[in-house]
Amino acid sequence: LTKEYDAVFAGIGTLKPKTLGIPGEDLKGVEHVIPFLESINCHVRKTIGKRVAVVGAGFSAMDAVRVSRRLGSEAFIVYRRTVLEMPASSDEIEEAEAEGVKMMTLCAPVRVVGDEHGHVRALECQRMELGEKDDSGRAAPHPVPGSEFLIECDMVVQAISQAVDTEASEGVELDPKWKTFKVNDKFETSVKGLFACGDCVTGPMSIVNAVGDAHRASDAIDAFLQSEKKETPSQ
């Protein structure tokens, strides 16, 4: 596209799912949060589990657990830290609890347990304890040996964040740690004329952040096009 247009904007988000990486995550009833929410919003899904365990504590996790509760399910948040470390806003956490969502904190999934039909019947977790702060600035969770227990459920929703689809970013320099698009202060990537902002640059955040950056990026693109126009000699 950069060969066909003077400027290209990429706002592709972070739609590539991150999985738990534990045994049993391929069982029936284990889903990722993005297709789960899409199926509900598009009225494709008619039923969900009676007991839904949502792993994660960000905005998408709260969306999934609250919509599950509103559809009549017993719904749980499963999170390896405490409520204080949850990425979701305090207002959303309080509203979820008021709706009847159960917060199962300081526990991390280690295995999805299936029944004889290959369907989820439980989520095996391990108790955690917090230690020193890690790279995220939050206290790092550490497993407590011998503390495994089962959460009975018939659906597990993985909401532990998403990543940029790197197949769509060939030739673009990525942040070495987060694998997001690397941009300068004018939102331009390593490819001249290719601009980006939103989750594909910052990682998963709120729509407010993305919209704010998009306004600033549009100004930067306009300035870029004006400068290119001045540099192009008139015919």
PDB file of C-alpha atoms in Angstrom:
ATOM      1  CA  LEU A   1       0.000   0.000   0.000  1.00  0.00           C
ATOM      2  CA  THR A   2       2.859   2.403   0.697  1.00  0.00           C
ATOM      3  CA  LYS A   3       3.825   2.077  -2.972  1.00  0.00           C
ATOM      4  CA  GLU A   4       0.342   3.083  -4.097  1.00  0.00           C
ATOM      5  CA  TYR A   5      -0.414   5.842  -1.576  1.00  0.00           C
ATOM      6  CA  ASP A   6       1.510   8.802  -0.177  1.00  0.00           C
ATOM      7  CA  ALA A   7       0.548   7.845   3.372  1.00  0.00           C
ATOM      8  CA  VAL A   8      -0.980   4.762   4.966  1.00  0.00           C
ATOM      9  CA  PHE A   9      -2.452   4.498   8.450  1.00  0.00           C
ATOM     10  CA  ALA A  10      -2.487   1.184  10.355  1.00  0.00           C
ATOM     11  CA  GLY A  11      -4.939   0.870  13.209  1.00  0.00           C
ATOM     12  CA  ILE A  12      -5.117  -2.919  13.254  1.00  0.00           C
ATOM     13  CA  GLY A  13      -5.368  -3.321  17.018  1.00  0.00           C
ATOM     14  CA  THR A  14      -4.304  -6.445  18.865  1.00  0.00           C
ATOM     15  CA  LEU A  15      -6.639  -9.181  17.699  1.00  0.00           C
ATOM     16  CA  LYS A  16      -4.266 -12.149  17.778  1.00  0.00           C
ATOM     17  CA  PRO A  17      -5.262 -14.187  20.839  1.00  0.00           C
ATOM     18  CA  LYS A  18      -2.826 -15.149  23.560  1.00  0.00           C
ATOM     19  CA  THR A  19      -3.570 -18.547  25.054  1.00  0.00           C
ATOM     20  CA  LEU A  20      -2.980 -19.938  28.526  1.00  0.00           C
ATOM     21  CA  GLY A  21      -0.532 -22.558  27.311  1.00  0.00           C
ATOM     22  CA  ILE A  22      -1.820 -25.204  29.709  1.00  0.00           C
ATOM     23  CA  PRO A  23      -3.038 -28.793  29.199  1.00  0.00           C
ATOM     24  CA  GLY A  24      -6.670 -29.091  28.172  1.00  0.00           C
ATOM     25  CA  GLU A  25      -7.062 -25.697  26.534  1.00  0.00           C
ATOM     26  CA  ASP A  26      -8.167 -27.450  23.327  1.00  0.00           C
ATOM     27  CA  LEU A  27     -11.227 -28.962  25.030  1.00  0.00           C
ATOM     28  CA  LYS A  28     -14.743 -28.025  23.953  1.00  0.00           C
ATOM     29  CA  GLY A  29     -15.929 -25.051  25.943  1.00  0.00           C
ATOM     30  CA  VAL A  30     -12.567 -23.266  26.040  1.00  0.00           C
ATOM     31  CA  GLU A  31     -12.717 -20.055  24.035  1.00  0.00           C
ATOM     32  CA  HIS A  32     -10.823 -16.828  23.527  1.00  0.00           C
ATOM     33  CA  VAL A  33     -12.473 -13.613  24.632  1.00  0.00           C
ATOM     34  CA  ILE A  34     -12.559 -11.840  21.239  1.00  0.00           C
ATOM     35  CA  PRO A  35     -14.600 -14.455  19.283  1.00  0.00           C
ATOM     36  CA  PHE A  36     -16.661 -15.075  22.435  1.00  0.00           C
ATOM     37  CA  LEU A  37     -17.738 -11.429  22.646  1.00  0.00           C
ATOM     38  CA  GLU A  38     -18.187 -11.163  18.871  1.00  0.00           C
ATOM     39  CA  SER A  39     -20.540 -14.152  18.829  1.00  0.00           C
ATOM     40  CA  ILE A  40     -22.696 -12.519  21.499  1.00  0.00           C
ATOM     41  CA  ASN A  41     -22.667  -9.017  20.012  1.00  0.00           C
ATOM     42  CA  CYS A  42     -23.531 -10.383  16.556  1.00  0.00           C
ATOM     43  CA  HIS A  43     -26.328 -12.558  18.005  1.00  0.00           C
ATOM     44  CA  VAL A  44     -24.697 -15.704  16.639  1.00  0.00           C
ATOM     45  CA  ARG A  45     -24.476 -17.491  19.976  1.00  0.00           C
ATOM     46  CA  LYS A  46     -27.688 -18.767  21.530  1.00  0.00           C
ATOM     47  CA  THR A  47     -26.338 -20.341  24.715  1.00  0.00           C
ATOM     48  CA  ILE A  48     -23.291 -20.159  26.963  1.00  0.00           C
ATOM     49  CA  GLY A  49     -22.090 -22.228  29.891  1.00  0.00           C
ATOM     50  CA  LYS A  50     -23.925 -22.373  33.203  1.00  0.00           C
ATOM     51  CA  ARG A  51     -20.673 -21.747  35.092  1.00  0.00           C
ATOM     52  CA  VAL A  52     -18.226 -19.541  33.198  1.00  0.00           C
ATOM     53  CA  ALA A  53     -14.639 -19.006  34.364  1.00  0.00           C
ATOM     54  CA  VAL A  54     -12.986 -15.985  32.744  1.00  0.00           C
ATOM     55  CA  VAL A  55      -9.201 -15.981  33.085  1.00  0.00           C
ATOM     56  CA  GLY A  56      -7.813 -12.446  33.194  1.00  0.00           C
ATOM     57  CA  ALA A  57      -8.736  -9.118  34.750  1.00  0.00           C
ATOM     58  CA  GLY A  58      -8.524  -6.486  32.029  1.00  0.00           C
ATOM     59  CA  PHE A  59     -11.258  -4.673  30.128  1.00  0.00           C
ATOM     60  CA  SER A  60     -12.044  -7.611  27.828  1.00  0.00           C
ATOM     61  CA  ALA A  61     -12.197  -9.996  30.771  1.00  0.00           C
ATOM     62  CA  MET A  62     -14.692  -7.732  32.527  1.00  0.00           C
ATOM     63  CA  ASP A  63     -16.784  -7.498  29.358  1.00  0.00           C
ATOM     64  CA  ALA A  64     -16.874 -11.287  29.085  1.00  0.00           C
ATOM     65  CA  VAL A  65     -17.650 -12.021  32.722  1.00  0.00           C
ATOM     66  CA  ARG A  66     -20.334  -9.342  32.995  1.00  0.00           C
ATOM     67  CA  VAL A  67     -22.134 -10.375  29.818  1.00  0.00           C
ATOM     68  CA  SER A  68     -21.998 -13.999  31.030  1.00  0.00           C
ATOM     69  CA  ARG A  69     -23.601 -12.956  34.298  1.00  0.00           C
ATOM     70  CA  ARG A  70     -26.285 -10.966  32.486  1.00  0.00           C
ATOM     71  CA  LEU A  71     -27.095 -14.015  30.371  1.00  0.00           C
ATOM     72  CA  GLY A  72     -27.821 -15.950  33.546  1.00  0.00           C
ATOM     73  CA  SER A  73     -24.563 -17.796  34.140  1.00  0.00           C
ATOM     74  CA  GLU A  74     -22.643 -18.095  37.363  1.00  0.00           C
ATOM     75  CA  ALA A  75     -19.525 -16.175  36.388  1.00  0.00           C
ATOM     76  CA  PHE A  76     -16.018 -15.995  37.859  1.00  0.00           C
ATOM     77  CA  ILE A  77     -12.929 -13.913  37.295  1.00  0.00           C
ATOM     78  CA  VAL A  78      -9.786 -16.012  37.788  1.00  0.00           C
ATOM     79  CA  TYR A  79      -6.762 -13.806  38.398  1.00  0.00           C
ATOM     80  CA  ARG A  80      -3.268 -14.539  39.669  1.00  0.00           C
ATOM     81  CA  ARG A  81      -2.889 -11.267  41.613  1.00  0.00           C
ATOM     82  CA  THR A  82      -5.277  -9.359  43.897  1.00  0.00           C
ATOM     83  CA  VAL A  83      -8.081  -6.949  43.027  1.00  0.00           C
ATOM     84  CA  LEU A  84      -5.695  -4.048  43.642  1.00  0.00           C
ATOM     85  CA  GLU A  85      -3.467  -5.157  40.737  1.00  0.00           C
ATOM     86  CA  MET A  86      -6.286  -5.725  38.240  1.00  0.00           C
ATOM     87  CA  PRO A  87      -5.815  -3.767  34.967  1.00  0.00           C
ATOM     88  CA  ALA A  88      -9.552  -3.041  34.738  1.00  0.00           C
ATOM     89  CA  SER A  89     -10.857   0.183  36.253  1.00  0.00           C
ATOM     90  CA  SER A  90     -12.046   0.172  39.861  1.00  0.00           C
ATOM     91  CA  ASP A  91     -15.512   1.303  38.731  1.00  0.00           C
ATOM     92  CA  GLU A  92     -15.885  -1.664  36.405  1.00  0.00           C
ATOM     93  CA  ILE A  93     -14.668  -4.084  39.067  1.00  0.00           C
ATOM     94  CA  GLU A  94     -17.178  -2.716  41.582  1.00  0.00           C
ATOM     95  CA  GLU A  95     -19.998  -2.862  39.030  1.00  0.00           C
ATOM     96  CA  ALA A  96     -19.113  -6.459  38.149  1.00  0.00           C
ATOM     97  CA  GLU A  97     -19.183  -7.463  41.810  1.00  0.00           C
ATOM     98  CA  ALA A  98     -22.522  -5.687  42.254  1.00  0.00           C
ATOM     99  CA  GLU A  99     -23.898  -7.780  39.376  1.00  0.00           C
ATOM    100  CA  GLY A 100     -22.870 -10.963  41.154  1.00  0.00           C
ATOM    101  CA  VAL A 101     -19.515 -11.722  39.538  1.00  0.00           C
ATOM    102  CA  LYS A 102     -17.174 -13.656  41.831  1.00  0.00           C
ATOM    103  CA  MET A 103     -13.538 -12.557  41.980  1.00  0.00           C
ATOM    104  CA  MET A 104     -11.234 -15.536  42.498  1.00  0.00           C
ATOM    105  CA  THR A 105      -7.892 -13.856  43.094  1.00  0.00           C
ATOM    106  CA  LEU A 106      -4.394 -15.125  43.867  1.00  0.00           C
ATOM    107  CA  CYS A 107      -4.949 -18.237  41.779  1.00  0.00           C
ATOM    108  CA  ALA A 108      -3.586 -19.249  38.395  1.00  0.00           C
ATOM    109  CA  PRO A 109      -4.887 -21.940  36.011  1.00  0.00           C
ATOM    110  CA  VAL A 110      -2.630 -24.956  35.540  1.00  0.00           C
ATOM    111  CA  ARG A 111      -4.950 -27.359  33.683  1.00  0.00           C
ATOM    112  CA  VAL A 112      -8.382 -27.536  32.087  1.00  0.00           C
ATOM    113  CA  VAL A 113     -10.140 -30.737  33.141  1.00  0.00           C
ATOM    114  CA  GLY A 114     -12.472 -32.430  30.677  1.00  0.00           C
ATOM    115  CA  ASP A 115     -15.221 -35.021  30.890  1.00  0.00           C
ATOM    116  CA  GLU A 116     -15.657 -38.230  28.898  1.00  0.00           C
ATOM    117  CA  HIS A 117     -17.100 -36.230  25.996  1.00  0.00           C
ATOM    118  CA  GLY A 118     -14.101 -33.931  25.673  1.00  0.00           C
ATOM    119  CA  HIS A 119     -15.921 -30.976  27.218  1.00  0.00           C
ATOM    120  CA  VAL A 120     -14.763 -28.729  30.050  1.00  0.00           C
ATOM    121  CA  ARG A 121     -15.896 -29.800  33.497  1.00  0.00           C
ATOM    122  CA  ALA A 122     -13.430 -27.912  35.717  1.00  0.00           C
ATOM    123  CA  LEU A 123     -10.462 -25.564  35.800  1.00  0.00           C
ATOM    124  CA  GLU A 124      -7.577 -26.691  37.972  1.00  0.00           C
ATOM    125  CA  CYS A 125      -5.830 -23.757  39.628  1.00  0.00           C
ATOM    126  CA  GLN A 126      -2.956 -23.176  41.998  1.00  0.00           C
ATOM    127  CA  ARG A 127      -2.882 -20.654  44.832  1.00  0.00           C
ATOM    128  CA  MET A 128      -0.446 -17.781  44.403  1.00  0.00           C
ATOM    129  CA  GLU A 129       1.379 -15.397  46.720  1.00  0.00           C
ATOM    130  CA  LEU A 130       2.820 -12.013  45.803  1.00  0.00           C
ATOM    131  CA  GLY A 131       6.509 -11.164  45.911  1.00  0.00           C
ATOM    132  CA  GLU A 132       8.662  -8.308  44.667  1.00  0.00           C
ATOM    133  CA  LYS A 133       7.542  -6.070  41.799  1.00  0.00           C
ATOM    134  CA  ASP A 134       8.219  -7.291  38.254  1.00  0.00           C
ATOM    135  CA  ASP A 135       8.720  -5.393  34.973  1.00  0.00           C
ATOM    136  CA  SER A 136       5.062  -4.347  34.955  1.00  0.00           C
ATOM    137  CA  GLY A 137       5.502  -2.498  38.238  1.00  0.00           C
ATOM    138  CA  ARG A 138       3.143  -4.884  40.008  1.00  0.00           C
ATOM    139  CA  ALA A 139       3.947  -7.494  42.629  1.00  0.00           C
ATOM    140  CA  ALA A 140       5.002 -10.730  40.940  1.00  0.00           C
ATOM    141  CA  PRO A 141       2.846 -13.800  41.692  1.00  0.00           C
ATOM    142  CA  HIS A 142       4.548 -17.003  42.834  1.00  0.00           C
ATOM    143  CA  PRO A 143       2.866 -20.426  43.073  1.00  0.00           C
ATOM    144  CA  VAL A 144       2.225 -21.982  46.466  1.00  0.00           C
ATOM    145  CA  PRO A 145       3.378 -25.631  46.309  1.00  0.00           C
ATOM    146  CA  GLY A 146       0.666 -28.214  46.895  1.00  0.00           C
ATOM    147  CA  SER A 147      -2.180 -25.689  46.755  1.00  0.00           C
ATOM    148  CA  GLU A 148      -3.960 -26.968  43.645  1.00  0.00           C
ATOM    149  CA  PHE A 149      -7.773 -26.944  43.648  1.00  0.00           C
ATOM    150  CA  LEU A 150     -10.649 -27.245  41.166  1.00  0.00           C
ATOM    151  CA  ILE A 151     -13.158 -24.654  40.018  1.00  0.00           C
ATOM    152  CA  GLU A 152     -16.187 -26.477  38.655  1.00  0.00           C
ATOM    153  CA  CYS A 153     -17.205 -24.886  35.344  1.00  0.00           C
ATOM    154  CA  ASP A 154     -18.440 -25.821  31.879  1.00  0.00           C
ATOM    155  CA  MET A 155     -16.881 -22.903  29.994  1.00  0.00           C
ATOM    156  CA  VAL A 156     -13.477 -21.215  30.190  1.00  0.00           C
ATOM    157  CA  VAL A 157     -12.873 -17.879  28.476  1.00  0.00           C
ATOM    158  CA  GLN A 158      -9.242 -16.921  27.944  1.00  0.00           C
ATOM    159  CA  ALA A 159      -8.879 -13.156  28.390  1.00  0.00           C
ATOM    160  CA  ILE A 160      -5.187 -12.799  29.163  1.00  0.00           C
ATOM    161  CA  SER A 161      -4.563 -10.146  26.531  1.00  0.00           C
ATOM    162  CA  GLN A 162      -4.048 -10.073  22.780  1.00  0.00           C
ATOM    163  CA  ALA A 163      -1.094  -9.414  20.512  1.00  0.00           C
ATOM    164  CA  VAL A 164      -0.421  -7.696  17.194  1.00  0.00           C
ATOM    165  CA  ASP A 165      -0.740  -9.967  14.180  1.00  0.00           C
ATOM    166  CA  THR A 166       2.901  -9.817  13.087  1.00  0.00           C
ATOM    167  CA  GLU A 167       2.041 -11.409   9.731  1.00  0.00           C
ATOM    168  CA  ALA A 168       0.479  -8.057   8.845  1.00  0.00           C
ATOM    169  CA  SER A 169       3.612  -6.143   9.854  1.00  0.00           C
ATOM    170  CA  GLU A 170       6.258  -7.535   7.516  1.00  0.00           C
ATOM    171  CA  GLY A 171       9.099  -5.045   7.133  1.00  0.00           C
ATOM    172  CA  VAL A 172       7.952  -2.874  10.056  1.00  0.00           C
ATOM    173  CA  GLU A 173      10.260  -2.519  13.062  1.00  0.00           C
ATOM    174  CA  LEU A 174       8.632  -3.912  16.196  1.00  0.00           C
ATOM    175  CA  ASP A 175       9.256  -3.176  19.833  1.00  0.00           C
ATOM    176  CA  PRO A 176      11.672  -5.960  20.868  1.00  0.00           C
ATOM    177  CA  LYS A 177       9.868  -6.654  24.142  1.00  0.00           C
ATOM    178  CA  TRP A 178       6.159  -6.166  23.411  1.00  0.00           C
ATOM    179  CA  LYS A 179       6.159  -6.970  19.650  1.00  0.00           C
ATOM    180  CA  THR A 180       4.064  -3.886  18.908  1.00  0.00           C
ATOM    181  CA  PHE A 181       4.669  -1.358  16.117  1.00  0.00           C
ATOM    182  CA  LYS A 182       7.548   0.959  16.958  1.00  0.00           C
ATOM    183  CA  VAL A 183       6.730   4.588  16.070  1.00  0.00           C
ATOM    184  CA  ASN A 184       8.357   7.993  16.539  1.00  0.00           C
ATOM    185  CA  ASP A 185       6.740  11.037  18.151  1.00  0.00           C
ATOM    186  CA  LYS A 186       4.865  11.662  14.887  1.00  0.00           C
ATOM    187  CA  PHE A 187       3.356   8.150  14.868  1.00  0.00           C
ATOM    188  CA  GLU A 188       5.454   7.114  11.851  1.00  0.00           C
ATOM    189  CA  THR A 189       6.821   3.577  11.706  1.00  0.00           C
ATOM    190  CA  SER A 190      10.184   2.497  10.319  1.00  0.00           C
ATOM    191  CA  VAL A 191       8.538   2.406   6.873  1.00  0.00           C
ATOM    192  CA  LYS A 192       8.303   5.900   5.399  1.00  0.00           C
ATOM    193  CA  GLY A 193       4.712   6.980   4.950  1.00  0.00           C
ATOM    194  CA  LEU A 194       3.308   4.230   7.179  1.00  0.00           C
ATOM    195  CA  PHE A 195       1.737   5.553  10.369  1.00  0.00           C
ATOM    196  CA  ALA A 196       0.204   3.638  13.255  1.00  0.00           C
ATOM    197  CA  CYS A 197      -1.402   4.165  16.633  1.00  0.00           C
ATOM    198  CA  GLY A 198      -3.790   2.539  19.076  1.00  0.00           C
ATOM    199  CA  ASP A 199      -3.394  -0.930  20.524  1.00  0.00           C
ATOM    200  CA  CYS A 200      -1.004  -2.078  17.780  1.00  0.00           C
ATOM    201  CA  VAL A 201       1.455   0.481  19.204  1.00  0.00           C
ATOM    202  CA  THR A 202       0.608   0.668  22.913  1.00  0.00           C
ATOM    203  CA  GLY A 203      -0.672  -2.839  23.460  1.00  0.00           C
ATOM    204  CA  PRO A 204      -4.263  -3.460  24.648  1.00  0.00           C
ATOM    205  CA  MET A 205      -5.702  -0.298  26.201  1.00  0.00           C
ATOM    206  CA  SER A 206      -9.044   1.527  26.212  1.00  0.00           C
ATOM    207  CA  ILE A 207     -10.812   3.004  23.190  1.00  0.00           C
ATOM    208  CA  VAL A 208     -10.331   6.441  24.760  1.00  0.00           C
ATOM    209  CA  ASN A 209      -6.557   6.106  24.399  1.00  0.00           C
ATOM    210  CA  ALA A 210      -6.872   4.878  20.821  1.00  0.00           C
ATOM    211  CA  VAL A 211      -9.206   7.699  19.760  1.00  0.00           C
ATOM    212  CA  GLY A 212      -6.973  10.329  21.363  1.00  0.00           C
ATOM    213  CA  ASP A 213      -3.893   8.985  19.586  1.00  0.00           C
ATOM    214  CA  ALA A 214      -5.828   8.775  16.308  1.00  0.00           C
ATOM    215  CA  HIS A 215      -6.611  12.496  16.440  1.00  0.00           C
ATOM    216  CA  ARG A 216      -2.941  13.309  16.978  1.00  0.00           C
ATOM    217  CA  ALA A 217      -1.858  10.831  14.295  1.00  0.00           C
ATOM    218  CA  SER A 218      -4.194  12.419  11.738  1.00  0.00           C
ATOM    219  CA  ASP A 219      -2.563  15.793  12.387  1.00  0.00           C
ATOM    220  CA  ALA A 220       0.864  14.192  11.939  1.00  0.00           C
ATOM    221  CA  ILE A 221      -0.192  12.559   8.668  1.00  0.00           C
ATOM    222  CA  ASP A 222      -1.554  15.853   7.375  1.00  0.00           C
ATOM    223  CA  ALA A 223       1.729  17.595   8.233  1.00  0.00           C
ATOM    224  CA  PHE A 224       3.650  14.781   6.512  1.00  0.00           C
ATOM    225  CA  LEU A 225       1.588  15.092   3.332  1.00  0.00           C
ATOM    226  CA  GLN A 226       1.979  18.860   3.293  1.00  0.00           C
ATOM    227  CA  SER A 227       5.756  18.547   3.639  1.00  0.00           C
ATOM    228  CA  GLU A 228       5.873  15.936   0.877  1.00  0.00           C
ATOM    229  CA  LYS A 229       3.838  18.248  -1.336  1.00  0.00           C
ATOM    230  CA  LYS A 230       6.290  21.099  -0.797  1.00  0.00           C
ATOM    231  CA  GLU A 231       9.242  18.862  -1.615  1.00  0.00           C
ATOM    232  CA  THR A 232       7.657  17.667  -4.868  1.00  0.00           C
ATOM    233  CA  PRO A 233       8.595  20.040  -7.709  1.00  0.00           C
ATOM    234  CA  SER A 234       5.670  21.432  -9.681  1.00  0.00           C
ATOM    235  CA  GLN A 235       5.194  20.101 -13.193  1.00  0.00           C
TER     236      GLN A 235
END
